[in-house]
Short mmCIF file of C-alpha atoms and ligand atoms in Angstrom, two decimals:
data_model
loop_
_atom_site.label_atom_id
_atom_site.label_comp_id
_atom_site.label_asym_id
_atom_site.label_seq_id
_atom_site.Cartn_x
_atom_site.Cartn_y
_atom_site.Cartn_z
CA MET A 1 -27.16 -8.07 -0.32
CA ASP A 2 -25.74 -11.46 0.69
CA GLU A 3 -22.43 -11.29 -1.13
CA ILE A 4 -20.00 -8.73 -2.46
CA SER A 5 -16.74 -8.72 -4.45
CA LEU A 6 -14.30 -5.85 -3.96
CA LYS A 7 -10.93 -4.74 -5.27
CA ALA A 8 -8.28 -4.06 -2.63
CA LEU A 9 -5.87 -1.62 -4.27
CA ALA A 10 -2.13 -1.52 -3.56
CA LYS A 11 -0.37 1.75 -2.70
CA ILE A 12 2.97 3.29 -3.53
CA ASN A 13 4.77 6.07 -1.68
CA LEU A 14 5.63 8.92 -4.02
CA GLY A 15 7.65 10.29 -1.10
CA LEU A 16 8.50 8.96 2.31
CA ASP A 17 10.14 10.92 5.03
CA VAL A 18 10.75 10.09 8.72
CA THR A 19 10.79 13.19 10.77
CA GLY A 20 11.36 11.87 14.32
CA LEU A 21 10.92 9.23 16.85
CA ARG A 22 8.10 9.39 19.41
CA GLU A 23 8.48 8.45 23.05
CA ASP A 24 6.36 5.36 22.52
CA GLY A 25 8.87 4.06 19.94
CA TYR A 26 6.80 4.89 16.86
CA HIS A 27 8.30 6.97 14.10
CA GLU A 28 6.76 10.23 12.90
CA VAL A 29 6.40 10.15 9.09
CA ARG A 30 5.40 12.37 6.22
CA MET A 31 4.45 10.31 3.20
CA VAL A 32 2.66 10.91 -0.06
CA MET A 33 0.42 7.86 -0.59
CA GLN A 34 -0.98 6.90 -3.97
CA SER A 35 -3.36 4.07 -4.92
CA ILE A 36 -2.44 2.13 -8.02
CA HIS A 37 -4.35 -0.22 -10.24
CA LEU A 38 -2.83 -3.44 -8.84
CA TYR A 39 -5.23 -5.23 -6.58
CA ASP A 40 -6.24 -8.25 -4.57
CA ARG A 41 -9.76 -9.54 -5.01
CA VAL A 42 -11.83 -9.89 -1.80
CA GLU A 43 -15.07 -11.84 -2.12
CA MET A 44 -17.39 -11.96 0.89
CA LYS A 45 -20.50 -13.99 1.60
CA LYS A 46 -22.86 -13.86 4.57
CA THR A 47 -23.33 -17.14 6.46
CA LYS A 48 -25.97 -18.21 8.96
CA SER A 49 -23.32 -19.71 11.25
CA PRO A 50 -21.53 -17.03 13.28
CA HIS A 51 -17.99 -18.00 12.16
CA ILE A 52 -15.45 -16.09 10.11
CA HIS A 53 -14.01 -18.37 7.45
CA VAL A 54 -11.06 -17.22 5.39
CA GLU A 55 -9.53 -18.92 2.35
CA THR A 56 -6.78 -17.68 0.08
CA ASN A 57 -4.82 -18.78 -3.03
CA LEU A 58 -1.50 -18.31 -1.14
CA TYR A 59 -0.80 -21.38 0.92
CA TYR A 60 1.69 -19.61 3.20
CA LEU A 61 -0.69 -16.88 4.41
CA PRO A 62 -2.52 -17.46 7.68
CA VAL A 63 -6.28 -17.98 7.44
CA ASP A 64 -6.96 -17.56 11.18
CA GLU A 65 -6.94 -14.38 13.36
CA ASN A 66 -3.43 -13.58 12.07
CA ASN A 67 -4.89 -12.63 8.68
CA LEU A 68 -5.86 -8.98 8.54
CA VAL A 69 -9.12 -9.79 6.75
CA TYR A 70 -10.10 -11.99 9.68
CA GLN A 71 -9.26 -9.18 12.11
CA ALA A 72 -11.29 -6.67 10.11
CA ALA A 73 -14.36 -8.97 10.00
CA LYS A 74 -14.01 -9.70 13.74
CA LEU A 75 -13.78 -6.01 14.54
CA MET A 76 -17.01 -5.27 12.67
CA LYS A 77 -18.80 -8.28 14.15
CA ASP A 78 -17.83 -7.25 17.70
CA GLU A 79 -18.40 -3.54 17.32
CA PHE A 80 -21.82 -3.86 15.69
CA LYS A 81 -22.96 -7.07 17.36
CA ILE A 82 -23.45 -8.94 14.10
CA LYS A 83 -24.76 -12.45 14.69
CA GLU A 84 -24.20 -13.94 11.27
CA GLY A 85 -20.83 -14.98 10.01
CA VAL A 86 -18.86 -14.35 6.81
CA ARG A 87 -16.87 -16.40 4.35
CA ILE A 88 -14.03 -14.48 2.84
CA THR A 89 -12.22 -15.59 -0.30
CA LEU A 90 -8.99 -13.67 -0.76
CA ARG A 91 -7.20 -13.82 -4.08
CA LYS A 92 -3.78 -12.16 -3.65
CA PHE A 93 -2.05 -10.45 -6.51
CA ILE A 94 -0.30 -7.63 -4.56
CA PRO A 95 3.12 -8.97 -3.54
CA VAL A 96 3.22 -9.87 0.16
CA ALA A 97 5.49 -8.04 2.60
CA ALA A 98 6.50 -5.71 -0.16
CA GLY A 99 5.80 -2.18 1.10
CA MET A 100 2.58 -1.95 -0.90
CA ALA A 101 0.09 -2.27 1.93
CA GLY A 102 -1.50 -5.44 0.58
CA GLY A 103 -2.75 -6.75 3.92
CA SER A 104 -3.99 -3.29 4.99
CA SER A 105 -5.91 -2.90 1.73
CA ASP A 106 -7.49 -6.29 2.12
CA ALA A 107 -8.60 -5.26 5.65
CA ALA A 108 -10.02 -1.97 4.34
CA ALA A 109 -12.03 -3.86 1.71
CA VAL A 110 -13.49 -6.11 4.42
CA LEU A 111 -14.54 -3.02 6.47
CA VAL A 112 -16.26 -1.58 3.39
CA GLY A 113 -17.80 -4.94 2.47
CA MET A 114 -19.23 -5.60 5.96
CA ASN A 115 -20.67 -2.08 6.07
CA ARG A 116 -22.52 -2.70 2.81
CA MET A 117 -23.56 -6.36 3.31
CA PHE A 118 -24.95 -5.76 6.81
CA ASN A 119 -26.45 -2.29 5.99
CA LEU A 120 -24.58 -0.61 8.81
CA GLY A 121 -24.81 2.83 7.21
CA LEU A 122 -21.35 3.86 8.46
CA LYS A 123 -19.73 6.92 6.80
CA GLN A 124 -16.24 6.64 5.32
CA ASN A 125 -14.76 8.58 8.23
CA LYS A 126 -16.06 6.04 10.71
CA LEU A 127 -14.61 3.14 8.65
CA MET A 128 -11.24 5.00 8.55
CA GLU A 129 -11.35 5.39 12.35
CA LEU A 130 -12.08 1.65 12.80
CA GLY A 131 -9.37 0.84 10.31
CA GLN A 132 -6.77 2.65 12.32
CA ARG A 133 -7.16 0.02 15.01
CA LEU A 134 -5.99 -2.59 12.48
CA GLY A 135 -2.94 -0.75 11.16
CA ALA A 136 -1.60 2.71 10.25
CA ASP A 137 -2.09 2.21 6.47
CA VAL A 138 -5.66 0.95 6.71
CA PRO A 139 -7.42 4.40 6.84
CA PHE A 140 -5.66 5.42 3.58
CA CYS A 141 -6.74 2.09 1.95
CA VAL A 142 -10.34 2.89 2.88
CA MET A 143 -10.08 6.35 1.39
CA ARG A 144 -7.83 5.71 -1.70
CA GLY A 145 -6.60 8.18 -4.28
CA THR A 146 -3.73 10.57 -3.39
CA ALA A 147 -3.05 11.72 0.19
CA LEU A 148 -0.49 13.09 2.58
CA ALA A 149 -0.07 10.85 5.63
CA GLU A 150 1.43 12.29 8.81
CA GLY A 151 1.66 11.30 12.43
CA ILE A 152 2.52 7.61 12.40
CA GLY A 153 0.80 7.43 9.00
CA GLU A 154 -2.77 7.69 10.22
CA LYS A 155 -3.32 11.47 9.90
CA LEU A 156 -4.52 11.89 6.36
CA THR A 157 -5.00 14.95 4.17
CA ALA A 158 -6.57 14.30 0.75
CA LEU A 159 -4.56 15.75 -2.13
CA PRO A 160 -5.64 16.56 -5.67
CA PRO A 161 -5.34 13.67 -8.09
CA MET A 162 -1.81 12.69 -9.20
CA PRO A 163 -1.27 13.05 -13.02
CA ARG A 164 -1.84 9.63 -14.57
CA CYS A 165 1.05 7.61 -15.95
CA PRO A 166 2.16 4.00 -16.43
CA ILE A 167 4.04 2.47 -13.52
CA LEU A 168 6.55 -0.35 -13.51
CA ILE A 169 6.79 -2.39 -10.33
CA ALA A 170 9.55 -4.81 -9.40
CA LYS A 171 9.94 -6.84 -6.22
CA PRO A 172 13.31 -8.48 -5.78
CA ALA A 173 13.44 -11.83 -3.95
CA VAL A 174 14.67 -10.43 -0.64
CA VAL A 175 12.81 -10.16 2.62
CA VAL A 176 12.82 -6.98 4.65
CA SER A 177 11.29 -6.45 8.08
CA THR A 178 9.48 -3.12 8.31
CA LYS A 179 10.22 -3.01 12.05
CA GLN A 180 13.98 -3.54 11.55
CA VAL A 181 14.22 -1.04 8.70
CA TYR A 182 12.74 1.68 10.95
CA GLU A 183 14.97 0.63 13.87
CA GLN A 184 18.09 0.86 11.75
CA LEU A 185 17.27 4.23 10.34
CA LYS A 186 19.73 6.83 11.66
CA LEU A 187 18.58 10.40 11.78
CA ASN A 188 20.71 13.35 12.79
CA ASP A 189 21.04 17.04 12.07
CA SER A 190 22.92 16.42 8.79
CA THR A 191 20.33 13.95 7.44
CA LYS A 192 19.02 14.97 4.01
CA HIS A 193 15.26 14.69 4.05
CA PRO A 194 13.02 14.09 1.01
CA ASP A 195 11.27 17.26 -0.19
CA ILE A 196 7.71 16.16 0.47
CA ASP A 197 6.29 19.66 0.02
CA SER A 198 7.65 19.91 -3.50
CA ILE A 199 6.03 16.60 -4.41
CA ILE A 200 2.69 17.96 -3.21
CA GLU A 201 3.17 21.26 -5.04
CA ASN A 202 3.92 19.43 -8.30
CA ILE A 203 0.82 17.24 -7.81
CA ARG A 204 -1.20 20.42 -7.42
CA GLN A 205 0.36 21.82 -10.60
CA LYS A 206 -0.29 18.48 -12.44
CA ASN A 207 3.34 18.33 -13.27
CA LEU A 208 4.24 14.65 -13.61
CA ARG A 209 7.92 15.32 -14.33
CA GLY A 210 8.14 17.60 -11.28
CA VAL A 211 6.62 14.97 -9.01
CA ALA A 212 9.05 12.37 -10.38
CA GLU A 213 12.05 14.62 -9.88
CA HIS A 214 11.34 15.00 -6.13
CA MET A 215 10.35 11.38 -5.42
CA GLU A 216 12.52 10.02 -2.60
CA ASN A 217 12.26 7.48 0.19
CA ILE A 218 14.42 8.04 3.26
CA LEU A 219 14.24 4.30 4.18
CA GLU A 220 16.38 3.53 1.18
CA THR A 221 19.34 4.67 3.26
CA VAL A 222 18.83 1.43 5.25
CA THR A 223 17.60 -1.06 2.69
CA VAL A 224 19.92 -0.20 -0.22
CA ARG A 225 22.92 -0.73 2.01
CA GLN A 226 21.55 -4.16 2.92
CA TYR A 227 20.30 -5.10 -0.51
CA PRO A 228 22.21 -3.43 -3.42
CA VAL A 229 19.80 -5.11 -5.83
CA ILE A 230 17.36 -2.31 -4.92
CA ARG A 231 19.77 0.27 -6.32
CA GLU A 232 20.39 -1.88 -9.39
CA ILE A 233 16.65 -2.13 -10.16
CA LYS A 234 16.29 1.64 -9.76
CA ALA A 235 19.20 2.23 -12.14
CA LEU A 236 17.84 -0.24 -14.71
CA MET A 237 14.41 1.43 -14.67
CA LYS A 238 15.96 4.84 -15.09
CA SER A 239 18.28 3.81 -17.91
CA ASN A 240 15.20 2.39 -19.64
CA GLY A 241 13.17 5.57 -19.69
CA ALA A 242 11.73 6.01 -16.20
CA LEU A 243 11.26 9.64 -15.17
CA ASN A 244 12.41 8.38 -11.75
CA ALA A 245 12.34 5.15 -9.70
CA VAL A 246 12.23 4.74 -5.90
CA MET A 247 11.45 2.14 -3.28
CA SER A 248 7.93 1.95 -1.83
CA GLY A 249 7.36 1.88 1.90
CA SER A 250 10.00 -0.15 3.73
CA GLY A 251 10.62 -2.07 0.56
CA PRO A 252 11.87 -4.07 -1.11
CA THR A 253 9.54 -3.19 -3.98
CA VAL A 254 10.79 -0.52 -6.43
CA PHE A 255 8.47 1.39 -8.74
CA GLY A 256 9.27 3.62 -11.75
CA LEU A 257 7.04 6.23 -13.37
CA TYR A 258 6.96 6.36 -17.16
CA GLN A 259 5.60 8.72 -19.74
CA ASN A 260 4.22 6.28 -22.23
CA GLU A 261 3.38 2.62 -22.87
CA LYS A 262 6.15 2.05 -25.37
CA GLU A 263 8.88 3.00 -22.89
CA ILE A 264 7.40 0.90 -20.11
CA ARG A 265 7.22 -2.16 -22.41
CA GLY A 266 10.94 -1.90 -23.12
CA ALA A 267 11.78 -1.39 -19.47
CA TYR A 268 9.61 -4.38 -18.49
CA ASP A 269 11.39 -6.65 -20.93
CA ALA A 270 14.81 -5.38 -19.80
CA LEU A 271 13.92 -6.00 -16.14
CA LYS A 272 12.59 -9.47 -16.80
CA GLN A 273 15.74 -10.38 -18.72
CA SER A 274 18.03 -8.93 -16.05
CA GLY A 275 16.75 -11.47 -13.43
CA LEU A 276 17.05 -8.76 -10.78
CA ALA A 277 13.43 -9.03 -9.67
CA LYS A 278 11.24 -12.07 -9.16
CA ASN A 279 7.99 -10.27 -9.62
CA VAL A 280 7.60 -7.57 -12.26
CA TYR A 281 4.29 -5.82 -13.02
CA THR A 282 2.99 -2.90 -15.06
CA SER A 283 0.27 -0.81 -13.49
CA GLU A 284 -1.12 2.72 -13.43
CA ILE A 285 -2.24 5.49 -11.11
CA HIS A 286 -5.72 4.92 -9.64
CA ASN A 287 -7.35 8.13 -8.65
CA ASN A 288 -10.91 7.28 -7.76
CA ARG A 289 -11.74 7.62 -4.11
CA ARG A 290 -14.43 5.38 -2.71
P1 LIG B 301 3.04 -2.32 4.35
O1 LIG B 301 3.21 -1.61 3.02
O2 LIG B 301 1.82 -1.79 5.10
O3 LIG B 301 4.28 -2.33 5.12
P2 LIG B 301 3.48 -4.91 3.40
O4 LIG B 301 3.35 -4.89 1.98
O5 LIG B 301 4.87 -4.80 3.92
O6 LIG B 301 2.58 -3.82 4.05
P3 LIG B 301 1.67 -7.14 3.74
O7 LIG B 301 1.75 -7.79 2.38
O8 LIG B 301 0.47 -6.38 4.08
O9 LIG B 301 2.99 -6.29 4.01
O10 LIG B 301 1.88 -8.31 4.84
C1 LIG B 301 2.92 -8.45 5.75
C2 LIG B 301 2.67 -9.71 6.61
O11 LIG B 301 1.38 -9.67 7.15
C3 LIG B 301 2.77 -10.98 5.84
O12 LIG B 301 4.03 -11.58 6.11
C4 LIG B 301 1.64 -11.86 6.31
O13 LIG B 301 2.07 -12.97 7.03
C5 LIG B 301 0.75 -10.97 7.21
N1 LIG B 301 -0.65 -10.83 6.66
C6 LIG B 301 -1.74 -10.90 7.40
N2 LIG B 301 -2.81 -10.75 6.64
C7 LIG B 301 -2.42 -10.55 5.35
C8 LIG B 301 -3.02 -10.35 4.12
N3 LIG B 301 -4.36 -10.31 4.03
N4 LIG B 301 -2.28 -10.22 3.03
C9 LIG B 301 -0.95 -10.26 3.11
N5 LIG B 301 -0.25 -10.49 4.25
C10 LIG B 301 -1.02 -10.63 5.38
#
């Protein structure tokens, strides 16, 4: 196999809690991660020359070692002493710096692609272990489906599939820095934490409404204060039929879960008309693991 084309799926956080701060400065989290059917396209081709060549449709993304796909290819080349090179064409559709793990998912796709193209025979666990070196979200992006992420996000426990439903996604035109959001998060004894266990229990019971009712993201306490537009988008989604709407990751993207296509169509139009979000997409739960 000399070339391969892969989908790199985005993720949403059905719940995101921060439980503490480690001595090394990283935050301890408990998050329910869910793959969705919004994806970047990663095309890879073997080359005789040893170089890693990256091209992308987004002019402002780096194509050198600062791009996560480059880092993933380099990691595999170094680790398994691969002499040939690779040409990677990255077509981005997942919004960038949005809390949807776009870069991490692209990197995961490259790990999977290199494994197949160069017949390395690596098991998924090994790819997840390698992925952890590139970023805390990469192991989940290798695995996909529904999972509980703990530790700094790298300790994964697979969960049963989330009930399927249409999802509305909106990214307002504001820029948030993941690092700053975590730094500004204030936790004390009276902090109200999201009920992650109830989300998991409702996933087990295949109760979509129950999952939606408990969806919460503790990082909204930081971002909503800074960017009230996040609250406005949530409110608009809910007043247009969403079972619930929350921010994904460190934001600023907001997603809403819906019960049927008719409702989501109306909400999509209302959101577009409101001008609150630059990018609006409809998507759905993606449950297949690799
Ligand atoms: P997360 O949900 O893990 O916080 P994110 O959605 O906030 O991820 P990404 O879209 O993955 O963020 O990218 C954040 C930054 O990483 C961008 O500003 C970009 O410069 C850099 N980057 C490197 N490689 C990529 C890539 N393949 N796709 C997108 N961004 C990339």
